[in-house]
XYZ file of C-alpha atoms in Angstrom:
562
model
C 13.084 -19.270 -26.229
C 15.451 -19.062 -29.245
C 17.958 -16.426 -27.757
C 18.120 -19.008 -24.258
C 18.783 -22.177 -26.431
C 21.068 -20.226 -28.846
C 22.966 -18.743 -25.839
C 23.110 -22.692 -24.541
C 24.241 -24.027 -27.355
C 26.996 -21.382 -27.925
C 28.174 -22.181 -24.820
C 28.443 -25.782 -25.634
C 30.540 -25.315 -28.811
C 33.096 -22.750 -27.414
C 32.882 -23.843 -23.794
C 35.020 -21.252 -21.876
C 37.750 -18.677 -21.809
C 40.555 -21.557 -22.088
C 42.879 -22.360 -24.735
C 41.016 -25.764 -24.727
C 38.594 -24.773 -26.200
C 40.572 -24.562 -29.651
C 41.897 -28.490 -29.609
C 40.521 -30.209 -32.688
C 39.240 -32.991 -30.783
C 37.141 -30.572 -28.726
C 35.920 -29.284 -31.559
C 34.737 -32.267 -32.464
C 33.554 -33.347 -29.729
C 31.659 -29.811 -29.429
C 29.821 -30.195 -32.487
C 28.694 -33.365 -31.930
C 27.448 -31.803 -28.859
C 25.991 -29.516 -30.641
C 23.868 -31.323 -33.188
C 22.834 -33.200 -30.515
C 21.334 -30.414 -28.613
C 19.655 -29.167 -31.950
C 17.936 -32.198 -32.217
C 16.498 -31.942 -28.459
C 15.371 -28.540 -28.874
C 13.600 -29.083 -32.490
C 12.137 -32.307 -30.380
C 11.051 -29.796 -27.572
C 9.553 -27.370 -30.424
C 7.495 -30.148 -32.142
C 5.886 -30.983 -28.665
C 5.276 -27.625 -27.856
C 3.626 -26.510 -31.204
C 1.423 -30.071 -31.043
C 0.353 -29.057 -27.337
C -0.525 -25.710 -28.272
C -2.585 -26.573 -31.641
C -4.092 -28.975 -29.602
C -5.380 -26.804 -26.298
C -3.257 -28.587 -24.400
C -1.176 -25.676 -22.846
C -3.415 -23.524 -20.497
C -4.136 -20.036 -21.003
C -4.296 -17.385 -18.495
C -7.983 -17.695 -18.724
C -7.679 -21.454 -18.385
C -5.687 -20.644 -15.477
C -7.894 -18.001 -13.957
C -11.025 -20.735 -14.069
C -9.079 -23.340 -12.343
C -8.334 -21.058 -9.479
C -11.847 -19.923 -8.980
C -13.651 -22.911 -9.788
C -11.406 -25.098 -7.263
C -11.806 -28.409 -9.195
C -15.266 -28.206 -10.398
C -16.582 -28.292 -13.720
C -18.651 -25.277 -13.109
C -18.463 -22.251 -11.063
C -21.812 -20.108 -9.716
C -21.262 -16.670 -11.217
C -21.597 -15.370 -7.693
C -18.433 -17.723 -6.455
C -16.807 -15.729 -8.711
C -17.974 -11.931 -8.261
C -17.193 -13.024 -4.378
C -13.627 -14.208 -5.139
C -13.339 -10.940 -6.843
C -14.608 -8.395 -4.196
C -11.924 -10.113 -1.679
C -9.177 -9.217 -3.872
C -10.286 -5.721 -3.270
C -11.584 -4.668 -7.207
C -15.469 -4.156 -7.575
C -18.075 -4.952 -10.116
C -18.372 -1.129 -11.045
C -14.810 -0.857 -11.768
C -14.622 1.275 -15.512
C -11.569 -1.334 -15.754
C -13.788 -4.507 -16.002
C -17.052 -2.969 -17.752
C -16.253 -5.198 -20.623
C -15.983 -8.427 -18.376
C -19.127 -7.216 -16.375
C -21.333 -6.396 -19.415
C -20.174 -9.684 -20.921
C -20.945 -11.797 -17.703
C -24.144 -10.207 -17.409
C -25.549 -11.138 -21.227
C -23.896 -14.715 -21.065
C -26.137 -15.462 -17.786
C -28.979 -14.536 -19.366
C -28.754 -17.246 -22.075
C -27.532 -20.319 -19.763
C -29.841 -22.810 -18.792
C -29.960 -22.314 -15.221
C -28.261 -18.330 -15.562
C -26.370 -18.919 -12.283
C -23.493 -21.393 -13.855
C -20.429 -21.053 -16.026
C -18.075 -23.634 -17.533
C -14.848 -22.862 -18.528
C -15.786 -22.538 -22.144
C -18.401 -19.233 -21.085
C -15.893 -17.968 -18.142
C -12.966 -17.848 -20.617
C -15.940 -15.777 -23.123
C -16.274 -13.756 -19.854
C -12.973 -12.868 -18.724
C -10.853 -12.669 -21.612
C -11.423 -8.564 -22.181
C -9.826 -8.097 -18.982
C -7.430 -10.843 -18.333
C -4.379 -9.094 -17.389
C -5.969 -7.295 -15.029
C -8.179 -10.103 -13.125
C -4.869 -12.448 -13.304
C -3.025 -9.621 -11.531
C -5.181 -9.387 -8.675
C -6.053 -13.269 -8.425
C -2.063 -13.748 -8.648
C -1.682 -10.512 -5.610
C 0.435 -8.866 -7.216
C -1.614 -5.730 -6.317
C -0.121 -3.204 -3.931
C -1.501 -5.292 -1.127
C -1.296 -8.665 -2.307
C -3.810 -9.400 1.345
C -6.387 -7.220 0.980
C -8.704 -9.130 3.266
C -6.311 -9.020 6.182
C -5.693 -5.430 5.633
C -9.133 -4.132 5.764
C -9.821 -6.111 8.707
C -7.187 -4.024 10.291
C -8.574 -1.156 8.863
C -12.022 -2.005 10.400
C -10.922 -2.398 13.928
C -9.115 0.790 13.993
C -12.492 2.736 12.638
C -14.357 0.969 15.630
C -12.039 2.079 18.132
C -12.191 5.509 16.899
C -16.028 5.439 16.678
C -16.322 4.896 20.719
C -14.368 9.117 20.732
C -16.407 11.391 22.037
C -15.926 15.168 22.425
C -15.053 17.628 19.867
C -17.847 20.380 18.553
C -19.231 20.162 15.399
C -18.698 23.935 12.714
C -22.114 25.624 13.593
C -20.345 29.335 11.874
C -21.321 27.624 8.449
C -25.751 26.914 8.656
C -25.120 23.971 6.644
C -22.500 22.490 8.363
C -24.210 22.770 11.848
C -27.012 20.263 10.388
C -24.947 17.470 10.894
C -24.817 14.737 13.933
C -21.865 14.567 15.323
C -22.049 10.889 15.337
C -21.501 10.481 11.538
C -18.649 8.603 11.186
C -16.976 7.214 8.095
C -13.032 5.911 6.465
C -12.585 4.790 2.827
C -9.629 3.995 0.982
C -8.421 3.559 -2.718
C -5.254 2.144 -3.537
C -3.094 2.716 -6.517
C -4.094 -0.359 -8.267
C -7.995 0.374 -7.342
C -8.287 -1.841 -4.546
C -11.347 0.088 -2.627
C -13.237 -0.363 0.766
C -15.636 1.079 2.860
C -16.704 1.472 6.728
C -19.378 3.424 8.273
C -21.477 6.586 6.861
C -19.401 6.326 3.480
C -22.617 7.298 1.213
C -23.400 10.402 3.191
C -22.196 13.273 0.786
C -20.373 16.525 2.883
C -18.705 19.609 1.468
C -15.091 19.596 0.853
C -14.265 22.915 2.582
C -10.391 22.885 2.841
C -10.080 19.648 1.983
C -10.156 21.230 -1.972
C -7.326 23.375 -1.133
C -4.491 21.062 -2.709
C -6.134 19.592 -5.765
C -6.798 23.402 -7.084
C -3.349 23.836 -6.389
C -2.389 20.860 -8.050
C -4.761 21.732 -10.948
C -2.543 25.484 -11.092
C 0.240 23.622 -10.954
C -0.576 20.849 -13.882
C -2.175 24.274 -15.826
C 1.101 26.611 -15.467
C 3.935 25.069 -13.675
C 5.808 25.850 -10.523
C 7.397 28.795 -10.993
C 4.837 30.854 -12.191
C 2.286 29.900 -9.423
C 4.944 30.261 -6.440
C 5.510 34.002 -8.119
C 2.215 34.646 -6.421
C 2.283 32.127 -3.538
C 4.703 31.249 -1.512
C 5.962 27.378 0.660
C 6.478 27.655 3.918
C 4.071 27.291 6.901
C 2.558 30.557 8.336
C 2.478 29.982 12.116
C -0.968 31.527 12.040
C -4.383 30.455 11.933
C -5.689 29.679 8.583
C -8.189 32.316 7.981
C -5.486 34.693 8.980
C -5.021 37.386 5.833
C -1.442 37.420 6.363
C 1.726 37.768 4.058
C 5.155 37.128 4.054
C 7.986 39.033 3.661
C 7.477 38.924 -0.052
C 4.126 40.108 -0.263
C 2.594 37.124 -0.702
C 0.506 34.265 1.143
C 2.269 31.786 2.726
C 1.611 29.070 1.262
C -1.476 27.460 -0.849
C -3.313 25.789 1.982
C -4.253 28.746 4.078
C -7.218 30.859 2.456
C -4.964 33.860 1.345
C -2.751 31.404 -0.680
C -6.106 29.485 -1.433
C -7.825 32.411 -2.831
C -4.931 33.661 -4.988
C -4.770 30.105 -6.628
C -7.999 30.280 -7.464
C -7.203 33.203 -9.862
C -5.015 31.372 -11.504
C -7.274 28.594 -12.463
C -8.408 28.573 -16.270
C -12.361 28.614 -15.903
C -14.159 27.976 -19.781
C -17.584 28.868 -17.990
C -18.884 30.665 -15.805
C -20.218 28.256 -12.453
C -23.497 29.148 -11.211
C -23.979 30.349 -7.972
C -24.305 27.162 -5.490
C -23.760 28.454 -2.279
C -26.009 31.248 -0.807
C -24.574 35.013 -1.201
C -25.506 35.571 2.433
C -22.626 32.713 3.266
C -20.052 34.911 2.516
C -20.816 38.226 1.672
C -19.240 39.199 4.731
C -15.865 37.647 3.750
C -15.928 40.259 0.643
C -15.067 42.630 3.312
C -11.911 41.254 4.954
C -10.860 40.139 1.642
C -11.057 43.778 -0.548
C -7.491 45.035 1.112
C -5.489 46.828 -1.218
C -1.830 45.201 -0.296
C -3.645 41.470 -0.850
C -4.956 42.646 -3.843
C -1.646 43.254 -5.019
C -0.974 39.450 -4.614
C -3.250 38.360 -7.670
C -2.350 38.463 -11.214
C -2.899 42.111 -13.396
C -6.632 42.239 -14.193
C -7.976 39.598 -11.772
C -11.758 40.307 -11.124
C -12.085 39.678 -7.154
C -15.694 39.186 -7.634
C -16.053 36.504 -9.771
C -12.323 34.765 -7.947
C -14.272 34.598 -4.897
C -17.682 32.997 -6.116
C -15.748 30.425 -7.461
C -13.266 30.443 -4.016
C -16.825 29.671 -2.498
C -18.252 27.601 -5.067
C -14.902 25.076 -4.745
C -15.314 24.800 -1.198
C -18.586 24.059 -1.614
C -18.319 20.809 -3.515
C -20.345 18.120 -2.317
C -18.308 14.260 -2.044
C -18.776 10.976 -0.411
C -16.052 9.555 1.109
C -15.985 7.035 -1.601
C -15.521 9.444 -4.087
C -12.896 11.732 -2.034
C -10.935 8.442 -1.856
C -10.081 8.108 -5.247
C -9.017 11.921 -5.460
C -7.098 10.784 -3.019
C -5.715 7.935 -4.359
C -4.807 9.496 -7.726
C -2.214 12.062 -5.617
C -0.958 8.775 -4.421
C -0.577 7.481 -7.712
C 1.628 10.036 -9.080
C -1.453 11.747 -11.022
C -3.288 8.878 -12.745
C -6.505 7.807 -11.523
C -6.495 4.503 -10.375
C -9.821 3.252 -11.741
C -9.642 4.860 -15.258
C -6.065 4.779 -15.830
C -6.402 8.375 -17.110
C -3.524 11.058 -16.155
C -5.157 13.909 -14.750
C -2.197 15.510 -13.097
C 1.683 15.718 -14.241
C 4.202 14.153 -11.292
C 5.653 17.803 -11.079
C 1.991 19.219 -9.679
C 1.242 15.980 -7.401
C 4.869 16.131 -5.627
C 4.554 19.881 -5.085
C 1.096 19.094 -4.350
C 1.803 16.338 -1.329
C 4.911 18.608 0.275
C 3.222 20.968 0.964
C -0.088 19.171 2.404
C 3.226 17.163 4.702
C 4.230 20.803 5.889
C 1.085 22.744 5.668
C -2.110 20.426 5.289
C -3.320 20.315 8.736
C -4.024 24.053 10.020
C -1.808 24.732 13.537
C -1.594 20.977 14.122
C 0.538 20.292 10.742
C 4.169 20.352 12.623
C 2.016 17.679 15.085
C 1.118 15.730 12.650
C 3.758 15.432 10.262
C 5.749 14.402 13.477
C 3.505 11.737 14.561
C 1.605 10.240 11.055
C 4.820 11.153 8.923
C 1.852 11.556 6.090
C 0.625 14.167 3.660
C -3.158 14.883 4.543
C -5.565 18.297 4.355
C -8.441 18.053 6.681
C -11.521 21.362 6.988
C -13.962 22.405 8.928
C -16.556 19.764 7.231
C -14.525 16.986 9.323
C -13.095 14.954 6.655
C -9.139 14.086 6.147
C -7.879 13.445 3.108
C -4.759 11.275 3.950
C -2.174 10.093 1.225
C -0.160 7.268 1.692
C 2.369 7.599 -2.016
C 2.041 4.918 -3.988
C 0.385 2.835 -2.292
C -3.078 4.621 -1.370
C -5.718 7.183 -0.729
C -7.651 7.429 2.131
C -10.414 9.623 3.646
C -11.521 9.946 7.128
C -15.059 12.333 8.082
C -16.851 13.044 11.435
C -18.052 16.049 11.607
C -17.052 17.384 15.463
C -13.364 18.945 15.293
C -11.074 19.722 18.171
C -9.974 22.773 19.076
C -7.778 23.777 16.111
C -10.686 22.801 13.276
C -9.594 18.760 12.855
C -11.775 16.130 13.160
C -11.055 14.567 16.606
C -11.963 10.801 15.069
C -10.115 11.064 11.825
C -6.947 12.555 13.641
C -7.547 9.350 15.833
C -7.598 7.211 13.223
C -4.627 8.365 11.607
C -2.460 8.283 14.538
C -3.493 4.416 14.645
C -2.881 3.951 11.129
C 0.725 4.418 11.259
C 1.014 2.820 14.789
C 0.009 -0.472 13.420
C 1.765 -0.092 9.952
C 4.842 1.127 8.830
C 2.971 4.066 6.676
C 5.245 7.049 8.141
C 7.435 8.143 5.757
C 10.665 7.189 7.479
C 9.619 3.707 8.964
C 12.420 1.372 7.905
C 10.730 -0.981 5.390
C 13.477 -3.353 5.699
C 14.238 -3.668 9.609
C 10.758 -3.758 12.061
C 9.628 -5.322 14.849
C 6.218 -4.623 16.211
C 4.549 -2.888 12.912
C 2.888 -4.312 9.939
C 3.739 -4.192 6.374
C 0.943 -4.752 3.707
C 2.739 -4.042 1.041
C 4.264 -7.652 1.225
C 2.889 -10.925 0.894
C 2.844 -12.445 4.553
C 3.106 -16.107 3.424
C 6.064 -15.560 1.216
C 7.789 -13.576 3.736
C 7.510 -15.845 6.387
C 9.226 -18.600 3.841
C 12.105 -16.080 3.017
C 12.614 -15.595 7.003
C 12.568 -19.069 7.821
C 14.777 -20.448 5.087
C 17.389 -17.381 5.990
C 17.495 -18.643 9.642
C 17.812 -22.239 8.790
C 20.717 -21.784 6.442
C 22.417 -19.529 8.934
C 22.227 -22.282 11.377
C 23.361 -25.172 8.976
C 26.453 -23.487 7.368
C 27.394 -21.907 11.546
C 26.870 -18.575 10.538
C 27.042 -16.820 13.382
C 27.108 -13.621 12.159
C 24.163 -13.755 10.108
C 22.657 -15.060 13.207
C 23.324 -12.267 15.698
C 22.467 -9.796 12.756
C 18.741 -11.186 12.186
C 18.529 -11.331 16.495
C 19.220 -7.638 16.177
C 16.349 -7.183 13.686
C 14.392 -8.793 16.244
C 13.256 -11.747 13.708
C 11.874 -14.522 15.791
C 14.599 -16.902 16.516
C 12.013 -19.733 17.495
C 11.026 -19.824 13.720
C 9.845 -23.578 12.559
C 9.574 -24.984 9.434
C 7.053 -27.759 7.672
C 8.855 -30.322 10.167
C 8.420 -28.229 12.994
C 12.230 -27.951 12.821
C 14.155 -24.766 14.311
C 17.391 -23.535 14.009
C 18.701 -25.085 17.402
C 17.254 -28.625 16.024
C 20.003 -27.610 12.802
C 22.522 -26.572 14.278
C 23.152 -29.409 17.079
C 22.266 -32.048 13.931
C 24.953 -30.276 12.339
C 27.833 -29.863 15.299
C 27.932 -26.108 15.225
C 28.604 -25.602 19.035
C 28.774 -21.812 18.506
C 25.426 -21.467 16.919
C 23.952 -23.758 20.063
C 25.804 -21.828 22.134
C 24.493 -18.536 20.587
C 20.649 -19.547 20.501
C 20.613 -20.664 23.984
C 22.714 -18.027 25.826
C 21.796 -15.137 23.981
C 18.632 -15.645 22.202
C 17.068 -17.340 25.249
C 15.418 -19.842 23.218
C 13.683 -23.258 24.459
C 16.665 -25.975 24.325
C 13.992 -28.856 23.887
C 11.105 -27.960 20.902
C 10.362 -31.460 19.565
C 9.750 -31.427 15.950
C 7.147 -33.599 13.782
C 8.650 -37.131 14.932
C 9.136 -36.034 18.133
C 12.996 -35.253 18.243
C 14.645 -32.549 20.645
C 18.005 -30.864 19.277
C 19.423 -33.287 22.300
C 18.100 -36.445 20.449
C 19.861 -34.594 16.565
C 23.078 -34.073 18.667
C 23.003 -37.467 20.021
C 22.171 -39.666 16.788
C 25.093 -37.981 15.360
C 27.516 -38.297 18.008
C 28.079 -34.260 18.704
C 28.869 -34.998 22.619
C 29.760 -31.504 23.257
C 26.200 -29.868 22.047
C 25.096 -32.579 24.266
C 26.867 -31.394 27.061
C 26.093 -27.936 26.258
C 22.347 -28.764 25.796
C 22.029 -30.586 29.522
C 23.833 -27.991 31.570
C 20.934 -25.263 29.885
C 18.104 -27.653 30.117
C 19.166 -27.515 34.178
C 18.355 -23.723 34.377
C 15.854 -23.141 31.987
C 12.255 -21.902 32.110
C 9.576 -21.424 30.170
C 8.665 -17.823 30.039
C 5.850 -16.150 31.956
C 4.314 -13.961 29.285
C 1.458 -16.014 27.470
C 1.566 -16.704 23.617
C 0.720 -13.419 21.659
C 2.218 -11.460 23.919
C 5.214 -9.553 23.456
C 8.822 -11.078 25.201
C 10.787 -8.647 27.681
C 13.419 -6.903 25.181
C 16.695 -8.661 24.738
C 19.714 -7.016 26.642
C 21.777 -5.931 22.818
C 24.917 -7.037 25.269
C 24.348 -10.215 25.148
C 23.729 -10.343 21.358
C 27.022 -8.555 20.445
């Protein structure tokens, strides 16, 4: 506050660049100016200190209760958790154990334990303030959370209704599962988390553990000592393929020749014991014990005890709750988004998500990163692990697979995802039509869109207008008077902007706004006779269109808008 009043009041006693500025009487004149100004802002100082020594000045948590409690004295504690859950944090966050424990105790000793005032809310929320203001303010990753996992919802029903695919009978324990399992969860960056279907119903990570060992080899000994033993590029072969490259060495970390040689290069303290039945892959020992893939492993490696744990990591039981936050902590650049804690340097989690892009998704990979533009890793369990960086984890798992080992619903599901947002990595986040952003706040959007269009239309910018007709913004736009740009621009004369809208936006020449008024009736009350004109001779030969509201318009000819 003192550097903005001191940069104000320097400005008032040297005023600009001129020579002016050094006439005596200005001077005078200045200072007088200034003192005058000191005494305001040791006025506005005096108020401010009384207001805050006297409560008067709200505090975040002031703030917070007001939002919640929507002008009542007192809020029911579950008003609150409720208001909470939509904003997509949960009562078991490790971020708000203080606020929970607190909340908790403070019920206990109320008179009624359902109620808080603001005086026991404040008590309440104060431990994690910054944190709850954040996501009552949206300023989370996505600031809509409700409308997103609605979205999210729809698109796991219409997968659900797949059939076909075969569920992994090769593995006993993998055979035991129906085929109609079916779950998605998701965990963004800022811990925003939700759930649909069979999301408690734990299944074995199979390949799906594939990058985060690498990632852990990575974090443990850096690049270029790991890709000394493993190599980057895809292998054009099926994944239990013991192939090499040129070099003499797998082909990359996500096939189980790469996979198995990063596992000797994990630092183990203990020995694991033995989870998974010897019988499971004794056989394996067999195809594995070749004496040029041997040669791929680091001096001294013991192949014995490199394979139990091989095994043992595959082998690790999740939920898709819990896959979703090892998902979401890739997408976060390494730090797990509900503890804060960095568990993985950048370096590992970009290496990490390139080559899941290139590699992640067996023979269907090139497929994949064509059509979903996303690192993922799926296995033979069914479940996806799908990154969206920095902005979220998710996990898809149904056990039946298609032919090349991928679940057929989660592949589904994927493919929607990006259809309906713009998630691949090179959809244009500035210029799109038909997909959805979550990442910004709809309301405030729609503001920034309408006031653009207005402006354009009151200053007879017609340039800015055929530029936001090319981005296919809706040139029909209203705002709180119901007003559009056409109902602007004939109020304001601009017979090229009418002219514009009409011929080559193909927009209605009569909307009537909140009173009532047509752009005919603006261009009449303020004598523009030639919109007028204009306005008739269209009005003679227009229609309404045929396609129903919701529904998409027949594509503009770019012709006409150039």
């Amino acid at each position: 506050m003192f550097l903005l009043h001191g940069f104000c009041l320097s400005r008032v006693l040297f005023g600009s660049a001129s020579t002016n500025c050094f006439n005596p009487v200005f001077l005078c004149l200045a200072c007088d100016s200034l003192f005058k100004n000191l005494q305001r802002l040791l006025s506005y100082l005096f108020i401010f200190n009384r207001r805050k020594n006297a409560g008067i000045l709200p505090s975040l948590e002031d703030l917070l209760f007001y939002t919640v409690a929507e002008g009542q004295e007192k809020i029911p504690a579950h008003k609150f958790l409720t208001a909470l859950k939509a904003t997509g944090l949960r009562t078991g966050d490790p971020r708000l154990k203080e606020c929970m424990d607190t909340l908790k105790d403070t019920l206990k000793k109320t008179a009624d334990g359902v109620t808080l005032d603001r005086h026991l809310f404040k008590k309440c929320v104060q431990s994690n303030i910054v944190l709850l203001t954040q996501a009552f303010r949206k300023k989370f990753v996505i600031p809509d959370f409700q409308s997103f996992t609605s979205h999210i919802d729809e698109l796991y029903e219409n997968a659900k209704n797949l059939s076909g695919g075969q569920v992994a009978d090769y593995i006993p324990q993998l055979a035991k599962f129906s085929p109609d399992l079916w779950a998605v969860s998701l965990c963004t960056v800022d811990g925003q988390r939700h759930t649909v279907g069979d999301t408690k119903v734990p299944f074995c990570l199979q390949s799906c553990v594939k990058p985060l060992k690498y990632a852990v080899a990575v974090n443990d000994h850096g690049t270029q000592y790991v890709h000394s033993f493993i190599g980057k590029e895809p292998s054009g072969l099926r994944f239990n393929k013991l192939f090499l490259n040129e070099d003499d060495k797998p082909h990359n970390p996500m096939v189980n020749a790469g996979a198995i040689v990063c596992t000797s290069l994990l630092k183990v303290k203990e020995k694991a014991e033995d989870i998974v039945p010897k019988c499971v892959f004794s056989c394996t020992y067999c195809s594995c014990l070749i004496s040029v893939f041997l040669q791929c492993f680091p001096e001294g490696t013991d192949m014995t005890s490199v394979l139990d744990l091989y095994f043992q990591l595959c082998s690790i039981e999740v939920t898709c709750e819990s896959a979703s936050v090892m998902a979401a902590t890739l997408a976060n650049g390494g730090i797990c988004p509900i503890t804060g804690e960095r568990v993985l340097t950048p370096e590992a989690v970009r290496n990490t998500l390139s080559l899941m892009h290139s590699c992640g998704m067996y023979d269907f990979s090139g497929q994949f990163a064509f059509h979903v533009g996303l690192p993922a890793k799926s296995g033979v369990s069914g479940g996806i692990l799908l990154v969206v960086p920095n902005v979220m984890g998710i996990v898809c798992w149904s056990p039946p697979l298609d032919k090349l080992g991928n679940s057929v619903r989660g592949i589904q599901f994927c493919l929607d995802l990006v259809e309906l947002f713009n998630f691949h990595n090179y959809d244009n986040l500035r210029h799109f039509a038909k997909k959805h952003d979550p990442r910004r706040e709809g309301g405030d959007q729609r503001v920034k869109s309408v006031i653009n269009l207005l402006f354009a239309a009151y200053t007879g910018d017609v340039s800015a207008l055929r530029r936001f007709a090319l981005s296919s913004m809706d040139m029909e736009q209203r705002d709180y008077d119901s007003r559009t740009a056409l109902h602007v621009a004939a109020a304001e004369g601009h017979i090229e902007v009418v002219r514009f809208l009409l011929e080559a936006c193909k927009v209605n020449p009569s909307p009537r706004d909140r009173w009532g008024k047509t752009p005919m009736d603006e261009a009449m009350l303020f004598g523009h006779h030639d919109v007028v004109t204009i306005l008739q001779q269209y009005q003679e030969n227009y229609s309404l269109p045929a396609a129903p509201d919701g529904q998409e318009r027949t594509e503009k000819s770019l012709d006409s808008l150039l």
